[in-house]
Amino acid sequence: MNSKYPDLLHEAEEGMARAYAPYSNFRVGAAVLTRGGKVYRGCNIENGSFGATVCAERVAIFKAVSEGEAAVEAIAIVSANDPRILPCGICRQVLWELGGDLDIVIGNASSVEVLKLSSLYPQPFKKT
Ligand code: THU
């Protein structure tokens, strides 16, 4: 078991408890860990105007950034519907721009997987 982020998956699960997903019934939670050790939780928040839906990962990192956090170390992601959930394309771009090559933590207490964002998203868009 990877023990680098022992509590972060649990924090993401706590985040998922607040998921608002009445349209998809697909529940997601996320937890961002800053380099200073703070944790910001997120959940997916849907909307009847479907394009307004925001993924759990973006809710968590937007919360961190909006509180002044500039240095992010890791994000844990969980879903009740997918034991190996990975961030969508839009979230990969956002995480890269706001968090750099952070660690992505997925799995559960008995099997934790840590992936670098660059392994999932090797060629991000960069505005010149
Ligand atoms: N969703 C996330 O929150 N994170 C992901 O990585 C993928 C998808 C949400 C968006 C929507 O509320 C639901 O899952 C189904 O797509």
PDB file of C-alpha atoms and ligand atoms in Angstrom:
ATOM      1  CA  MET A   1       0.000   0.000   0.000  1.00  0.00           C
ATOM      2  CA  ASN A   2       1.211   3.486  -0.843  1.00  0.00           C
ATOM      3  CA  SER A   3       1.296   5.391   2.433  1.00  0.00           C
ATOM      4  CA  LYS A   4       2.267   8.831   1.146  1.00  0.00           C
ATOM      5  CA  TYR A   5      -1.277  10.206   1.415  1.00  0.00           C
ATOM      6  CA  PRO A   6      -2.938   8.111   4.117  1.00  0.00           C
ATOM      7  CA  ASP A   7      -5.871  10.408   4.821  1.00  0.00           C
ATOM      8  CA  LEU A   8      -6.451  12.147   1.522  1.00  0.00           C
ATOM      9  CA  LEU A   9      -8.725   9.480  -0.011  1.00  0.00           C
ATOM     10  CA  HIS A  10     -10.810   9.593   3.145  1.00  0.00           C
ATOM     11  CA  GLU A  11     -11.087  13.381   2.806  1.00  0.00           C
ATOM     12  CA  ALA A  12     -12.276  12.894  -0.787  1.00  0.00           C
ATOM     13  CA  GLU A  13     -14.917  10.460   0.449  1.00  0.00           C
ATOM     14  CA  GLU A  14     -16.106  13.040   2.940  1.00  0.00           C
ATOM     15  CA  GLY A  15     -16.290  15.494   0.050  1.00  0.00           C
ATOM     16  CA  MET A  16     -18.363  13.034  -1.986  1.00  0.00           C
ATOM     17  CA  ALA A  17     -20.981  12.974   0.758  1.00  0.00           C
ATOM     18  CA  ARG A  18     -22.004  16.442  -0.459  1.00  0.00           C
ATOM     19  CA  ALA A  19     -22.228  15.509  -4.163  1.00  0.00           C
ATOM     20  CA  TYR A  20     -25.217  17.070  -5.891  1.00  0.00           C
ATOM     21  CA  ALA A  21     -25.790  14.702  -8.793  1.00  0.00           C
ATOM     22  CA  PRO A  22     -29.544  14.254  -9.316  1.00  0.00           C
ATOM     23  CA  TYR A  23     -29.213  14.060 -13.120  1.00  0.00           C
ATOM     24  CA  SER A  24     -26.392  11.543 -13.576  1.00  0.00           C
ATOM     25  CA  ASN A  25     -26.499   9.836 -10.164  1.00  0.00           C
ATOM     26  CA  PHE A  26     -22.713   9.659 -10.621  1.00  0.00           C
ATOM     27  CA  ARG A  27     -21.173  10.801  -7.353  1.00  0.00           C
ATOM     28  CA  VAL A  28     -17.639  12.144  -7.152  1.00  0.00           C
ATOM     29  CA  GLY A  29     -15.500  13.538  -4.346  1.00  0.00           C
ATOM     30  CA  ALA A  30     -12.095  15.174  -4.359  1.00  0.00           C
ATOM     31  CA  ALA A  31      -9.611  16.525  -1.841  1.00  0.00           C
ATOM     32  CA  VAL A  32      -6.746  18.881  -2.633  1.00  0.00           C
ATOM     33  CA  LEU A  33      -3.682  18.842  -0.386  1.00  0.00           C
ATOM     34  CA  THR A  34      -1.600  22.032  -0.367  1.00  0.00           C
ATOM     35  CA  ARG A  35       2.142  22.094   0.231  1.00  0.00           C
ATOM     36  CA  GLY A  36       1.364  23.764   3.543  1.00  0.00           C
ATOM     37  CA  GLY A  37      -0.714  20.753   4.605  1.00  0.00           C
ATOM     38  CA  LYS A  38      -4.227  22.172   4.227  1.00  0.00           C
ATOM     39  CA  VAL A  39      -7.003  20.125   2.660  1.00  0.00           C
ATOM     40  CA  TYR A  40      -9.831  21.474   0.504  1.00  0.00           C
ATOM     41  CA  ARG A  41     -12.668  19.098  -0.313  1.00  0.00           C
ATOM     42  CA  GLY A  42     -14.897  19.115  -3.370  1.00  0.00           C
ATOM     43  CA  CYS A  43     -17.852  17.272  -4.854  1.00  0.00           C
ATOM     44  CA  ASN A  44     -19.524  17.340  -8.237  1.00  0.00           C
ATOM     45  CA  ILE A  45     -22.302  19.893  -8.439  1.00  0.00           C
ATOM     46  CA  GLU A  46     -24.748  19.444 -11.302  1.00  0.00           C
ATOM     47  CA  ASN A  47     -27.310  21.779 -12.751  1.00  0.00           C
ATOM     48  CA  GLY A  48     -30.480  21.445 -14.803  1.00  0.00           C
ATOM     49  CA  SER A  49     -28.658  23.569 -17.357  1.00  0.00           C
ATOM     50  CA  PHE A  50     -26.245  20.675 -17.858  1.00  0.00           C
ATOM     51  CA  GLY A  51     -23.305  22.716 -19.124  1.00  0.00           C
ATOM     52  CA  ALA A  52     -23.176  24.499 -15.781  1.00  0.00           C
ATOM     53  CA  THR A  53     -22.199  21.296 -13.970  1.00  0.00           C
ATOM     54  CA  VAL A  54     -18.814  21.428 -12.240  1.00  0.00           C
ATOM     55  CA  CYS A  55     -16.663  18.371 -11.494  1.00  0.00           C
ATOM     56  CA  ALA A  56     -15.491  17.589  -7.975  1.00  0.00           C
ATOM     57  CA  GLU A  57     -11.848  18.165  -8.898  1.00  0.00           C
ATOM     58  CA  ARG A  58     -12.471  21.713 -10.066  1.00  0.00           C
ATOM     59  CA  VAL A  59     -14.612  22.545  -7.055  1.00  0.00           C
ATOM     60  CA  ALA A  60     -11.777  21.422  -4.761  1.00  0.00           C
ATOM     61  CA  ILE A  61      -8.969  23.245  -6.536  1.00  0.00           C
ATOM     62  CA  PHE A  62     -11.056  26.393  -7.060  1.00  0.00           C
ATOM     63  CA  LYS A  63     -11.747  26.430  -3.339  1.00  0.00           C
ATOM     64  CA  ALA A  64      -8.001  26.213  -2.636  1.00  0.00           C
ATOM     65  CA  VAL A  65      -7.059  28.907  -5.137  1.00  0.00           C
ATOM     66  CA  SER A  66      -9.845  31.206  -3.988  1.00  0.00           C
ATOM     67  CA  GLU A  67      -8.467  30.985  -0.448  1.00  0.00           C
ATOM     68  CA  GLY A  68      -5.061  32.125  -1.656  1.00  0.00           C
ATOM     69  CA  GLU A  69      -3.340  28.762  -2.003  1.00  0.00           C
ATOM     70  CA  ALA A  70      -0.712  28.790  -4.725  1.00  0.00           C
ATOM     71  CA  ALA A  71       1.170  25.541  -4.128  1.00  0.00           C
ATOM     72  CA  VAL A  72      -0.731  22.299  -4.478  1.00  0.00           C
ATOM     73  CA  GLU A  73       0.846  18.909  -3.836  1.00  0.00           C
ATOM     74  CA  ALA A  74      -1.847  16.337  -4.549  1.00  0.00           C
ATOM     75  CA  ILE A  75      -5.484  15.677  -5.296  1.00  0.00           C
ATOM     76  CA  ALA A  76      -7.384  12.546  -4.279  1.00  0.00           C
ATOM     77  CA  ILE A  77     -10.433  11.574  -6.316  1.00  0.00           C
ATOM     78  CA  VAL A  78     -13.107   8.997  -5.486  1.00  0.00           C
ATOM     79  CA  SER A  79     -16.424   7.968  -6.965  1.00  0.00           C
ATOM     80  CA  ALA A  80     -19.133   5.708  -5.647  1.00  0.00           C
ATOM     81  CA  ASN A  81     -19.639   4.657  -9.275  1.00  0.00           C
ATOM     82  CA  ASP A  82     -16.063   4.037 -10.395  1.00  0.00           C
ATOM     83  CA  PRO A  83     -13.317   2.608  -8.152  1.00  0.00           C
ATOM     84  CA  ARG A  84     -10.582   3.930 -10.455  1.00  0.00           C
ATOM     85  CA  ILE A  85     -11.941   7.314 -11.468  1.00  0.00           C
ATOM     86  CA  LEU A  86      -9.563   9.628 -13.322  1.00  0.00           C
ATOM     87  CA  PRO A  87     -10.099  13.338 -14.036  1.00  0.00           C
ATOM     88  CA  CYS A  88     -11.842  14.404 -17.235  1.00  0.00           C
ATOM     89  CA  GLY A  89     -10.025  16.385 -19.908  1.00  0.00           C
ATOM     90  CA  ILE A  90     -11.214  19.801 -18.745  1.00  0.00           C
ATOM     91  CA  CYS A  91     -10.127  19.035 -15.175  1.00  0.00           C
ATOM     92  CA  ARG A  92      -6.713  17.823 -16.361  1.00  0.00           C
ATOM     93  CA  GLN A  93      -6.138  21.186 -18.034  1.00  0.00           C
ATOM     94  CA  VAL A  94      -7.342  23.128 -14.987  1.00  0.00           C
ATOM     95  CA  LEU A  95      -5.314  21.023 -12.555  1.00  0.00           C
ATOM     96  CA  TRP A  96      -2.203  21.489 -14.681  1.00  0.00           C
ATOM     97  CA  GLU A  97      -2.549  25.242 -14.872  1.00  0.00           C
ATOM     98  CA  LEU A  98      -3.363  25.738 -11.193  1.00  0.00           C
ATOM     99  CA  GLY A  99      -1.491  22.830  -9.597  1.00  0.00           C
ATOM    100  CA  GLY A 100       1.360  21.929 -11.946  1.00  0.00           C
ATOM    101  CA  ASP A 101       2.497  18.341 -12.090  1.00  0.00           C
ATOM    102  CA  LEU A 102       0.689  17.307  -8.932  1.00  0.00           C
ATOM    103  CA  ASP A 103       0.078  13.805  -7.628  1.00  0.00           C
ATOM    104  CA  ILE A 104      -3.279  12.204  -8.417  1.00  0.00           C
ATOM    105  CA  VAL A 105      -4.362   9.797  -5.697  1.00  0.00           C
ATOM    106  CA  ILE A 106      -7.009   7.170  -6.477  1.00  0.00           C
ATOM    107  CA  GLY A 107      -8.136   3.854  -5.060  1.00  0.00           C
ATOM    108  CA  ASN A 108      -9.137   2.971  -1.533  1.00  0.00           C
ATOM    109  CA  ALA A 109      -7.609   2.376   1.882  1.00  0.00           C
ATOM    110  CA  SER A 110      -6.286  -1.047   0.950  1.00  0.00           C
ATOM    111  CA  SER A 111      -5.039  -0.132  -2.528  1.00  0.00           C
ATOM    112  CA  VAL A 112      -3.778   3.400  -3.142  1.00  0.00           C
ATOM    113  CA  GLU A 113      -2.456   4.448  -6.545  1.00  0.00           C
ATOM    114  CA  VAL A 114      -0.488   7.669  -7.056  1.00  0.00           C
ATOM    115  CA  LEU A 115      -0.059   9.020 -10.585  1.00  0.00           C
ATOM    116  CA  LYS A 116       1.658  12.165 -11.800  1.00  0.00           C
ATOM    117  CA  LEU A 117      -0.686  14.467 -13.700  1.00  0.00           C
ATOM    118  CA  SER A 118       1.921  14.630 -16.493  1.00  0.00           C
ATOM    119  CA  SER A 119       1.453  10.901 -17.079  1.00  0.00           C
ATOM    120  CA  LEU A 120      -2.244  11.496 -17.775  1.00  0.00           C
ATOM    121  CA  TYR A 121      -1.862  14.820 -19.540  1.00  0.00           C
ATOM    122  CA  PRO A 122       1.602  15.101 -21.085  1.00  0.00           C
ATOM    123  CA  GLN A 123       1.000  17.988 -23.473  1.00  0.00           C
ATOM    124  CA  PRO A 124      -1.189  20.635 -21.827  1.00  0.00           C
ATOM    125  CA  PHE A 125      -2.425  23.712 -23.602  1.00  0.00           C
ATOM    126  CA  LYS A 126      -0.381  26.774 -22.675  1.00  0.00           C
ATOM    127  CA  LYS A 127      -1.602  30.197 -23.684  1.00  0.00           C
ATOM    128  CA  THR A 128       1.263  32.131 -25.242  1.00  0.00           C
TER     129      THR A 128
HETATM  130  N1  THU B   1     -17.494  14.179 -12.874  1.00  0.00           N
HETATM  131  C1  THU B   1     -16.625  14.599 -11.908  1.00  0.00           C
HETATM  132  O1  THU B   1     -17.012  15.228 -10.933  1.00  0.00           O
HETATM  133  N2  THU B   1     -15.313  14.305 -12.065  1.00  0.00           N
HETATM  134  C2  THU B   1     -14.790  13.545 -13.078  1.00  0.00           C
HETATM  135  O2  THU B   1     -13.594  13.302 -13.122  1.00  0.00           O
HETATM  136  C3  THU B   1     -15.678  13.040 -14.117  1.00  0.00           C
HETATM  137  C4  THU B   1     -17.092  13.460 -14.051  1.00  0.00           C
HETATM  138  C5  THU B   1     -18.926  14.440 -12.682  1.00  0.00           C
HETATM  139  C6  THU B   1     -19.562  15.381 -13.648  1.00  0.00           C
HETATM  140  C7  THU B   1     -21.001  14.934 -13.575  1.00  0.00           C
HETATM  141  O3  THU B   1     -21.633  15.542 -12.459  1.00  0.00           O
HETATM  142  C8  THU B   1     -20.930  13.447 -13.316  1.00  0.00           C
HETATM  143  O4  THU B   1     -19.626  13.218 -12.808  1.00  0.00           O
HETATM  144  C9  THU B   1     -21.184  12.586 -14.525  1.00  0.00           C
HETATM  145  O5  THU B   1     -20.382  12.933 -15.578  1.00  0.00           O
END
